[in-house]
């Protein structure tokens, strides 16, 4: 994440600084909640292949054990992201203990960001 620069991020749908702003926003939010995160799925693959983001959204992952260790349930996590960090919830799928995904819009940049919960095997 820290290696990303404005000049390394290019996209037709959003200006490159929108992606940087979104990643900084999500990093600051999750870091302040002590929840580690990582790029995943298409976002990780496209950045690995082309050193930029080509899709019109961001995909990140967090671990269920980290949410559980901090006593976050679905309602608390969503309200914290909305009220404390100004993310807008667009949609959500699955259950907290199986297959959970939230789709947010990043504050200011409005870039869609999908947060996937990963579970132990």
mmCIF file of N, CA and C in Angstrom:
data_model
loop_
_atom_site.group_PDB
_atom_site.id
_atom_site.type_symbol
_atom_site.label_atom_id
_atom_site.label_comp_id
_atom_site.label_asym_id
_atom_site.label_seq_id
_atom_site.Cartn_x
_atom_site.Cartn_y
_atom_site.Cartn_z
ATOM 1 N N UNK A 1 0.814 -1.199 0.000
ATOM 2 C CA UNK A 1 0.000 0.000 0.000
ATOM 3 C C UNK A 1 0.853 1.257 0.000
ATOM 4 N N UNK A 2 1.880 1.285 0.816
ATOM 5 C CA UNK A 2 2.669 2.501 0.937
ATOM 6 C C UNK A 2 3.471 2.810 -0.324
ATOM 7 N N UNK A 3 3.656 1.816 -1.202
ATOM 8 C CA UNK A 3 4.379 2.048 -2.439
ATOM 9 C C UNK A 3 3.531 2.708 -3.507
ATOM 10 N N UNK A 4 2.237 2.831 -3.277
ATOM 11 C CA UNK A 4 1.360 3.449 -4.263
ATOM 12 C C UNK A 4 1.600 4.949 -4.298
ATOM 13 N N UNK A 5 1.622 5.477 -5.479
ATOM 14 C CA UNK A 5 1.743 6.921 -5.633
ATOM 15 C C UNK A 5 0.690 7.384 -6.611
ATOM 16 N N UNK A 6 0.432 8.656 -6.633
ATOM 17 C CA UNK A 6 -0.546 9.180 -7.577
ATOM 18 C C UNK A 6 -0.176 8.842 -9.010
ATOM 19 N N UNK A 7 1.086 8.871 -9.335
ATOM 20 C CA UNK A 7 1.491 8.609 -10.710
ATOM 21 C C UNK A 7 1.421 7.133 -11.069
ATOM 22 N N UNK A 8 1.309 6.243 -10.066
ATOM 23 C CA UNK A 8 1.259 4.815 -10.375
ATOM 24 C C UNK A 8 -0.162 4.298 -10.514
ATOM 25 N N UNK A 9 -1.162 5.123 -10.277
ATOM 26 C CA UNK A 9 -2.549 4.684 -10.336
ATOM 27 C C UNK A 9 -3.253 5.413 -11.472
ATOM 28 N N UNK A 10 -3.771 4.634 -12.428
ATOM 29 C CA UNK A 10 -4.461 5.225 -13.570
ATOM 30 C C UNK A 10 -5.769 4.495 -13.794
ATOM 31 N N UNK A 11 -6.816 5.215 -14.155
ATOM 32 C CA UNK A 11 -8.110 4.613 -14.389
ATOM 33 C C UNK A 11 -8.944 5.532 -15.251
ATOM 34 N N UNK A 12 -9.755 4.926 -16.129
ATOM 35 C CA UNK A 12 -10.610 5.723 -16.999
ATOM 36 C C UNK A 12 -11.853 6.229 -16.277
ATOM 37 N N UNK A 13 -12.326 5.489 -15.261
ATOM 38 C CA UNK A 13 -13.570 5.835 -14.592
ATOM 39 C C UNK A 13 -13.384 6.861 -13.480
ATOM 40 N N UNK A 14 -12.274 6.812 -12.809
ATOM 41 C CA UNK A 14 -11.999 7.709 -11.696
ATOM 42 C C UNK A 14 -10.603 8.277 -11.869
ATOM 43 N N UNK A 15 -10.416 9.545 -11.533
ATOM 44 C CA UNK A 15 -9.056 10.096 -11.577
ATOM 45 C C UNK A 15 -8.145 9.315 -10.636
ATOM 46 N N UNK A 16 -6.866 9.248 -10.969
ATOM 47 C CA UNK A 16 -5.943 8.436 -10.186
ATOM 48 C C UNK A 16 -5.885 8.853 -8.726
ATOM 49 N N UNK A 17 -6.047 10.130 -8.427
ATOM 50 C CA UNK A 17 -5.992 10.532 -7.025
ATOM 51 C C UNK A 17 -7.204 10.033 -6.237
ATOM 52 N N UNK A 18 -8.302 9.692 -6.933
ATOM 53 C CA UNK A 18 -9.470 9.140 -6.244
ATOM 54 C C UNK A 18 -9.158 7.793 -5.621
ATOM 55 N N UNK A 19 -8.401 6.961 -6.331
ATOM 56 C CA UNK A 19 -8.022 5.662 -5.776
ATOM 57 C C UNK A 19 -7.088 5.829 -4.589
ATOM 58 N N UNK A 20 -6.144 6.716 -4.699
ATOM 59 C CA UNK A 20 -5.233 6.965 -3.589
ATOM 60 C C UNK A 20 -6.009 7.469 -2.382
ATOM 61 N N UNK A 21 -6.906 8.413 -2.606
ATOM 62 C CA UNK A 21 -7.712 8.966 -1.521
ATOM 63 C C UNK A 21 -8.545 7.868 -0.853
ATOM 64 N N UNK A 22 -9.115 6.982 -1.664
ATOM 65 C CA UNK A 22 -9.924 5.884 -1.136
ATOM 66 C C UNK A 22 -9.072 4.934 -0.297
ATOM 67 N N UNK A 23 -7.917 4.544 -0.823
ATOM 68 C CA UNK A 23 -7.043 3.634 -0.081
ATOM 69 C C UNK A 23 -6.547 4.260 1.219
ATOM 70 N N UNK A 24 -6.240 5.535 1.186
ATOM 71 C CA UNK A 24 -5.813 6.220 2.406
ATOM 72 C C UNK A 24 -6.970 6.253 3.410
ATOM 73 N N UNK A 25 -8.173 6.544 2.941
ATOM 74 C CA UNK A 25 -9.337 6.586 3.836
ATOM 75 C C UNK A 25 -9.599 5.242 4.494
ATOM 76 N N UNK A 26 -9.578 4.179 3.695
ATOM 77 C CA UNK A 26 -9.845 2.853 4.262
ATOM 78 C C UNK A 26 -8.709 2.433 5.188
ATOM 79 N N UNK A 27 -7.485 2.762 4.825
ATOM 80 C CA UNK A 27 -6.353 2.427 5.696
ATOM 81 C C UNK A 27 -6.471 3.147 7.041
ATOM 82 N N UNK A 28 -6.761 4.428 7.012
ATOM 83 C CA UNK A 28 -6.877 5.191 8.256
ATOM 84 C C UNK A 28 -8.012 4.659 9.127
ATOM 85 N N UNK A 29 -9.138 4.338 8.502
ATOM 86 C CA UNK A 29 -10.289 3.830 9.256
ATOM 87 C C UNK A 29 -9.969 2.491 9.901
ATOM 88 N N UNK A 30 -9.527 1.535 9.098
ATOM 89 C CA UNK A 30 -9.284 0.196 9.628
ATOM 90 C C UNK A 30 -8.078 0.159 10.562
ATOM 91 N N UNK A 31 -7.071 0.967 10.281
ATOM 92 C CA UNK A 31 -5.908 1.027 11.167
ATOM 93 C C UNK A 31 -6.306 1.567 12.539
ATOM 94 N N UNK A 32 -7.147 2.582 12.561
ATOM 95 C CA UNK A 32 -7.575 3.135 13.851
ATOM 96 C C UNK A 32 -8.446 2.149 14.626
ATOM 97 N N UNK A 33 -9.071 1.202 13.919
ATOM 98 C CA UNK A 33 -9.861 0.149 14.567
ATOM 99 C C UNK A 33 -9.020 -1.091 14.862
ATOM 100 N N UNK A 34 -7.734 -1.037 14.513
ATOM 101 C CA UNK A 34 -6.801 -2.165 14.692
ATOM 102 C C UNK A 34 -7.258 -3.400 13.919
ATOM 103 N N UNK A 35 -7.764 -3.166 12.697
ATOM 104 C CA UNK A 35 -8.178 -4.261 11.823
ATOM 105 C C UNK A 35 -7.259 -4.266 10.605
ATOM 106 N N UNK A 36 -6.391 -5.269 10.493
ATOM 107 C CA UNK A 36 -5.528 -5.369 9.307
ATOM 108 C C UNK A 36 -6.377 -5.627 8.059
ATOM 109 N N UNK A 37 -5.891 -5.148 6.914
ATOM 110 C CA UNK A 37 -6.610 -5.352 5.657
ATOM 111 C C UNK A 37 -5.608 -5.608 4.552
ATOM 112 N N UNK A 38 -6.118 -6.066 3.396
ATOM 113 C CA UNK A 38 -5.255 -6.368 2.258
ATOM 114 C C UNK A 38 -6.061 -6.255 0.969
ATOM 115 N N UNK A 39 -5.365 -5.928 -0.126
ATOM 116 C CA UNK A 39 -6.007 -5.937 -1.442
ATOM 117 C C UNK A 39 -6.332 -7.373 -1.807
ATOM 118 N N UNK A 40 -7.422 -7.576 -2.504
ATOM 119 C CA UNK A 40 -7.813 -8.929 -2.865
ATOM 120 C C UNK A 40 -8.519 -8.947 -4.223
ATOM 121 N N UNK A 41 -8.711 -10.130 -4.735
ATOM 122 C CA UNK A 41 -9.424 -10.393 -5.982
ATOM 123 C C UNK A 41 -8.904 -9.521 -7.125
ATOM 124 N N UNK A 42 -9.794 -8.896 -7.868
ATOM 125 C CA UNK A 42 -9.405 -8.147 -9.060
ATOM 126 C C UNK A 42 -8.454 -7.001 -8.788
ATOM 127 N N UNK A 43 -8.621 -6.323 -7.670
ATOM 128 C CA UNK A 43 -7.739 -5.192 -7.352
ATOM 129 C C UNK A 43 -6.301 -5.639 -7.174
ATOM 130 N N UNK A 44 -6.104 -6.731 -6.455
ATOM 131 C CA UNK A 44 -4.747 -7.243 -6.243
ATOM 132 C C UNK A 44 -4.151 -7.754 -7.543
ATOM 133 N N UNK A 45 -4.943 -8.477 -8.315
ATOM 134 C CA UNK A 45 -4.465 -9.036 -9.578
ATOM 135 C C UNK A 45 -4.091 -7.937 -10.571
ATOM 136 N N UNK A 46 -4.943 -6.952 -10.727
ATOM 137 C CA UNK A 46 -4.658 -5.884 -11.693
ATOM 138 C C UNK A 46 -3.452 -5.054 -11.260
ATOM 139 N N UNK A 47 -3.333 -4.793 -9.964
ATOM 140 C CA UNK A 47 -2.176 -4.027 -9.524
ATOM 141 C C UNK A 47 -0.899 -4.831 -9.734
ATOM 142 N N UNK A 48 -0.956 -6.131 -9.476
ATOM 143 C CA UNK A 48 0.208 -7.005 -9.670
ATOM 144 C C UNK A 48 0.606 -7.042 -11.144
ATOM 145 N N UNK A 49 -0.374 -7.184 -12.031
ATOM 146 C CA UNK A 49 -0.090 -7.319 -13.465
ATOM 147 C C UNK A 49 0.341 -6.015 -14.118
ATOM 148 N N UNK A 50 -0.306 -4.920 -13.762
ATOM 149 C CA UNK A 50 -0.091 -3.688 -14.522
ATOM 150 C C UNK A 50 0.377 -2.500 -13.683
ATOM 151 N N UNK A 51 0.571 -2.706 -12.387
ATOM 152 C CA UNK A 51 1.023 -1.645 -11.500
ATOM 153 C C UNK A 51 0.049 -0.467 -11.440
ATOM 154 N N UNK A 52 -1.226 -0.740 -11.697
ATOM 155 C CA UNK A 52 -2.263 0.268 -11.513
ATOM 156 C C UNK A 52 -3.610 -0.416 -11.334
ATOM 157 N N UNK A 53 -4.641 0.359 -11.110
ATOM 158 C CA UNK A 53 -5.989 -0.164 -10.914
ATOM 159 C C UNK A 53 -6.805 0.132 -12.156
ATOM 160 N N UNK A 54 -7.378 -0.908 -12.743
ATOM 161 C CA UNK A 54 -8.100 -0.734 -13.997
ATOM 162 C C UNK A 54 -9.603 -0.914 -13.864
ATOM 163 N N UNK A 55 -10.063 -1.477 -12.779
ATOM 164 C CA UNK A 55 -11.499 -1.674 -12.623
ATOM 165 C C UNK A 55 -12.127 -0.421 -12.032
ATOM 166 N N UNK A 56 -13.437 -0.438 -11.898
ATOM 167 C CA UNK A 56 -14.109 0.743 -11.363
ATOM 168 C C UNK A 56 -14.454 0.592 -9.878
ATOM 169 N N UNK A 57 -13.791 -0.342 -9.207
ATOM 170 C CA UNK A 57 -13.965 -0.458 -7.768
ATOM 171 C C UNK A 57 -12.709 -1.039 -7.134
ATOM 172 N N UNK A 58 -12.695 -1.077 -5.826
ATOM 173 C CA UNK A 58 -11.582 -1.649 -5.073
ATOM 174 C C UNK A 58 -12.114 -2.840 -4.295
ATOM 175 N N UNK A 59 -11.300 -3.882 -4.185
ATOM 176 C CA UNK A 59 -11.650 -5.056 -3.384
ATOM 177 C C UNK A 59 -10.605 -5.214 -2.296
ATOM 178 N N UNK A 60 -11.071 -5.257 -1.047
ATOM 179 C CA UNK A 60 -10.146 -5.510 0.056
ATOM 180 C C UNK A 60 -10.691 -6.648 0.909
ATOM 181 N N UNK A 61 -9.794 -7.257 1.674
ATOM 182 C CA UNK A 61 -10.187 -8.329 2.574
ATOM 183 C C UNK A 61 -9.794 -8.015 3.999
ATOM 184 N N UNK A 62 -10.600 -8.519 4.920
ATOM 185 C CA UNK A 62 -10.291 -8.474 6.342
ATOM 186 C C UNK A 62 -10.616 -9.856 6.911
ATOM 187 N N UNK A 63 -10.029 -10.182 8.035
ATOM 188 C CA UNK A 63 -10.250 -11.497 8.628
ATOM 189 C C UNK A 63 -11.343 -11.456 9.695
ATOM 190 N N UNK A 64 -12.178 -12.484 9.673
ATOM 191 C CA UNK A 64 -13.256 -12.633 10.652
ATOM 192 C C UNK A 64 -12.705 -12.599 12.078
ATOM 193 N N UNK A 65 -11.574 -13.263 12.301
ATOM 194 C CA UNK A 65 -10.996 -13.326 13.655
ATOM 195 C C UNK A 65 -10.662 -11.929 14.185
ATOM 196 N N UNK A 66 -10.275 -11.014 13.287
ATOM 197 C CA UNK A 66 -9.960 -9.649 13.723
ATOM 198 C C UNK A 66 -11.222 -8.882 14.108
ATOM 199 N N UNK A 67 -12.299 -9.082 13.352
ATOM 200 C CA UNK A 67 -13.575 -8.447 13.701
ATOM 201 C C UNK A 67 -14.093 -8.995 15.029
ATOM 202 N N UNK A 68 -14.048 -10.312 15.159
ATOM 203 C CA UNK A 68 -14.543 -10.970 16.367
ATOM 204 C C UNK A 68 -13.725 -10.561 17.596
ATOM 205 N N UNK A 69 -12.408 -10.460 17.445
ATOM 206 C CA UNK A 69 -11.540 -10.081 18.569
ATOM 207 C C UNK A 69 -11.844 -8.671 19.073
ATOM 208 N N UNK A 70 -12.385 -7.834 18.214
ATOM 209 C CA UNK A 70 -12.704 -6.455 18.591
ATOM 210 C C UNK A 70 -14.202 -6.264 18.827
ATOM 211 N N UNK A 71 -14.925 -7.381 18.921
ATOM 212 C CA UNK A 71 -16.368 -7.375 19.214
ATOM 213 C C UNK A 71 -17.203 -6.617 18.188
ATOM 214 N N UNK A 72 -16.800 -6.676 16.919
ATOM 215 C CA UNK A 72 -17.596 -6.067 15.865
ATOM 216 C C UNK A 72 -18.605 -7.076 15.338
ATOM 217 N N UNK A 73 -19.866 -6.700 15.350
ATOM 218 C CA UNK A 73 -20.864 -7.448 14.604
ATOM 219 C C UNK A 73 -21.195 -6.620 13.363
ATOM 220 N N UNK A 74 -22.100 -7.104 12.549
ATOM 221 C CA UNK A 74 -22.449 -6.425 11.298
ATOM 222 C C UNK A 74 -22.895 -4.985 11.553
ATOM 223 N N UNK A 75 -23.825 -4.813 12.464
ATOM 224 C CA UNK A 75 -24.397 -3.493 12.735
ATOM 225 C C UNK A 75 -23.345 -2.512 13.267
ATOM 226 N N UNK A 76 -22.523 -2.966 14.197
ATOM 227 C CA UNK A 76 -21.499 -2.088 14.784
ATOM 228 C C UNK A 76 -20.450 -1.697 13.748
ATOM 229 N N UNK A 77 -20.006 -2.658 12.925
ATOM 230 C CA UNK A 77 -18.997 -2.347 11.911
ATOM 231 C C UNK A 77 -19.529 -1.324 10.909
ATOM 232 N N UNK A 78 -20.737 -1.553 10.400
ATOM 233 C CA UNK A 78 -21.319 -0.636 9.414
ATOM 234 C C UNK A 78 -21.530 0.746 10.023
ATOM 235 N N UNK A 79 -22.102 0.810 11.212
ATOM 236 C CA UNK A 79 -22.347 2.129 11.811
ATOM 237 C C UNK A 79 -21.039 2.863 12.111
ATOM 238 N N UNK A 80 -20.002 2.136 12.504
ATOM 239 C CA UNK A 80 -18.698 2.762 12.745
ATOM 240 C C UNK A 80 -18.121 3.320 11.449
ATOM 241 N N UNK A 81 -18.167 2.537 10.384
ATOM 242 C CA UNK A 81 -17.640 3.005 9.093
ATOM 243 C C UNK A 81 -18.422 4.218 8.588
ATOM 244 N N UNK A 82 -19.725 4.233 8.818
ATOM 245 C CA UNK A 82 -20.561 5.350 8.365
ATOM 246 C C UNK A 82 -20.387 6.585 9.244
ATOM 247 N N UNK A 83 -20.576 6.411 10.537
ATOM 248 C CA UNK A 83 -20.631 7.559 11.438
ATOM 249 C C UNK A 83 -19.260 8.135 11.790
ATOM 250 N N UNK A 84 -18.296 7.276 11.991
ATOM 251 C CA UNK A 84 -16.973 7.757 12.403
ATOM 252 C C UNK A 84 -16.083 8.125 11.216
ATOM 253 N N UNK A 85 -16.251 7.399 10.083
ATOM 254 C CA UNK A 85 -15.323 7.580 8.964
ATOM 255 C C UNK A 85 -15.986 8.043 7.665
ATOM 256 N N UNK A 86 -17.291 8.263 7.672
ATOM 257 C CA UNK A 86 -18.036 8.832 6.534
ATOM 258 C C UNK A 86 -18.090 7.959 5.284
ATOM 259 N N UNK A 87 -17.981 6.644 5.439
ATOM 260 C CA UNK A 87 -18.202 5.739 4.314
ATOM 261 C C UNK A 87 -19.706 5.569 4.136
ATOM 262 N N UNK A 88 -20.151 5.419 2.902
ATOM 263 C CA UNK A 88 -21.564 5.213 2.612
ATOM 264 C C UNK A 88 -21.787 3.753 2.261
ATOM 265 N N UNK A 89 -22.688 3.087 2.980
ATOM 266 C CA UNK A 89 -23.005 1.694 2.675
ATOM 267 C C UNK A 89 -23.871 1.646 1.427
ATOM 268 N N UNK A 90 -23.440 0.878 0.435
ATOM 269 C CA UNK A 90 -24.212 0.708 -0.798
ATOM 270 C C UNK A 90 -25.004 -0.590 -0.790
ATOM 271 N N UNK A 91 -24.391 -1.640 -0.245
ATOM 272 C CA UNK A 91 -25.041 -2.940 -0.228
ATOM 273 C C UNK A 91 -24.271 -3.861 0.704
ATOM 274 N N UNK A 92 -24.878 -4.978 1.044
ATOM 275 C CA UNK A 92 -24.173 -5.998 1.826
ATOM 276 C C UNK A 92 -24.780 -7.356 1.509
ATOM 277 N N UNK A 93 -23.971 -8.386 1.688
ATOM 278 C CA UNK A 93 -24.365 -9.750 1.360
ATOM 279 C C UNK A 93 -23.864 -10.684 2.448
ATOM 280 N N UNK A 94 -24.500 -11.831 2.569
ATOM 281 C CA UNK A 94 -24.029 -12.876 3.463
ATOM 282 C C UNK A 94 -24.298 -12.596 4.924
ATOM 283 N N UNK A 95 -23.804 -13.500 5.735
ATOM 284 C CA UNK A 95 -23.931 -13.405 7.186
ATOM 285 C C UNK A 95 -22.555 -13.133 7.781
ATOM 286 N N UNK A 96 -22.540 -12.542 8.955
ATOM 287 C CA UNK A 96 -21.274 -12.172 9.583
ATOM 288 C C UNK A 96 -20.350 -13.375 9.774
ATOM 289 N N UNK A 97 -20.905 -14.532 10.090
ATOM 290 C CA UNK A 97 -20.060 -15.698 10.328
ATOM 291 C C UNK A 97 -19.865 -16.573 9.091
ATOM 292 N N UNK A 98 -20.379 -16.106 7.922
ATOM 293 C CA UNK A 98 -20.208 -16.890 6.697
ATOM 294 C C UNK A 98 -20.539 -16.046 5.460
ATOM 295 N N UNK A 99 -19.542 -15.768 4.649
ATOM 296 C CA UNK A 99 -19.766 -15.117 3.360
ATOM 297 C C UNK A 99 -20.113 -13.642 3.403
ATOM 298 N N UNK A 100 -19.628 -12.914 4.386
ATOM 299 C CA UNK A 100 -19.989 -11.497 4.522
ATOM 300 C C UNK A 100 -19.204 -10.619 3.556
ATOM 301 N N UNK A 101 -19.925 -9.687 2.948
ATOM 302 C CA UNK A 101 -19.329 -8.655 2.086
ATOM 303 C C UNK A 101 -20.116 -7.371 2.275
ATOM 304 N N UNK A 102 -19.392 -6.270 2.408
ATOM 305 C CA UNK A 102 -20.007 -4.949 2.426
ATOM 306 C C UNK A 102 -19.505 -4.179 1.219
ATOM 307 N N UNK A 103 -20.392 -3.423 0.594
ATOM 308 C CA UNK A 103 -20.005 -2.511 -0.485
ATOM 309 C C UNK A 103 -20.228 -1.091 0.023
ATOM 310 N N UNK A 104 -19.144 -0.341 0.098
ATOM 311 C CA UNK A 104 -19.186 1.043 0.557
ATOM 312 C C UNK A 104 -18.771 1.968 -0.579
ATOM 313 N N UNK A 105 -19.081 3.243 -0.433
ATOM 314 C CA UNK A 105 -18.494 4.295 -1.258
ATOM 315 C C UNK A 105 -17.534 5.050 -0.351
ATOM 316 N N UNK A 106 -16.323 5.267 -0.843
ATOM 317 C CA UNK A 106 -15.321 5.982 -0.050
ATOM 318 C C UNK A 106 -15.725 7.439 0.126
ATOM 319 N N UNK A 107 -15.406 8.013 1.280
ATOM 320 C CA UNK A 107 -15.698 9.429 1.475
ATOM 321 C C UNK A 107 -14.888 10.287 0.503
ATOM 322 N N UNK A 108 -15.462 11.362 0.083
ATOM 323 C CA UNK A 108 -14.846 12.337 -0.821
ATOM 324 C C UNK A 108 -14.658 11.809 -2.239
ATOM 325 N N UNK A 109 -13.956 10.693 -2.417
ATOM 326 C CA UNK A 109 -13.682 10.202 -3.774
ATOM 327 C C UNK A 109 -14.861 9.441 -4.360
ATOM 328 N N UNK A 110 -15.732 8.882 -3.516
ATOM 329 C CA UNK A 110 -16.902 8.116 -3.938
ATOM 330 C C UNK A 110 -16.557 6.837 -4.705
ATOM 331 N N UNK A 111 -15.305 6.409 -4.682
ATOM 332 C CA UNK A 111 -14.898 5.158 -5.327
ATOM 333 C C UNK A 111 -15.566 4.005 -4.582
ATOM 334 N N UNK A 112 -16.200 3.073 -5.301
ATOM 335 C CA UNK A 112 -16.787 1.907 -4.633
ATOM 336 C C UNK A 112 -15.693 1.001 -4.075
ATOM 337 N N UNK A 113 -15.889 0.537 -2.855
ATOM 338 C CA UNK A 113 -14.939 -0.388 -2.243
ATOM 339 C C UNK A 113 -15.712 -1.546 -1.624
ATOM 340 N N UNK A 114 -15.344 -2.749 -2.016
ATOM 341 C CA UNK A 114 -15.979 -3.956 -1.503
ATOM 342 C C UNK A 114 -15.079 -4.560 -0.438
ATOM 343 N N UNK A 115 -15.646 -4.788 0.735
ATOM 344 C CA UNK A 115 -14.912 -5.355 1.864
ATOM 345 C C UNK A 115 -15.398 -6.788 2.059
ATOM 346 N N UNK A 116 -14.496 -7.744 1.852
ATOM 347 C CA UNK A 116 -14.815 -9.164 1.988
ATOM 348 C C UNK A 116 -14.230 -9.686 3.289
ATOM 349 N N UNK A 117 -15.013 -10.496 3.995
ATOM 350 C CA UNK A 117 -14.541 -11.114 5.230
ATOM 351 C C UNK A 117 -14.008 -12.501 4.888
ATOM 352 N N UNK A 118 -12.803 -12.795 5.380
ATOM 353 C CA UNK A 118 -12.164 -14.096 5.152
ATOM 354 C C UNK A 118 -12.194 -14.899 6.446
ATOM 355 N N UNK A 119 -12.462 -16.191 6.286
ATOM 356 C CA UNK A 119 -12.683 -17.092 7.418
ATOM 357 C C UNK A 119 -11.617 -18.179 7.448
ATOM 358 N N UNK A 120 -11.374 -18.761 8.638
ATOM 359 C CA UNK A 120 -10.418 -19.880 8.705
ATOM 360 C C UNK A 120 -11.001 -21.107 8.011
ATOM 361 N N UNK A 121 -10.127 -21.997 7.588
ATOM 362 C CA UNK A 121 -10.585 -23.235 6.946
ATOM 363 C C UNK A 121 -11.207 -24.148 7.952
#
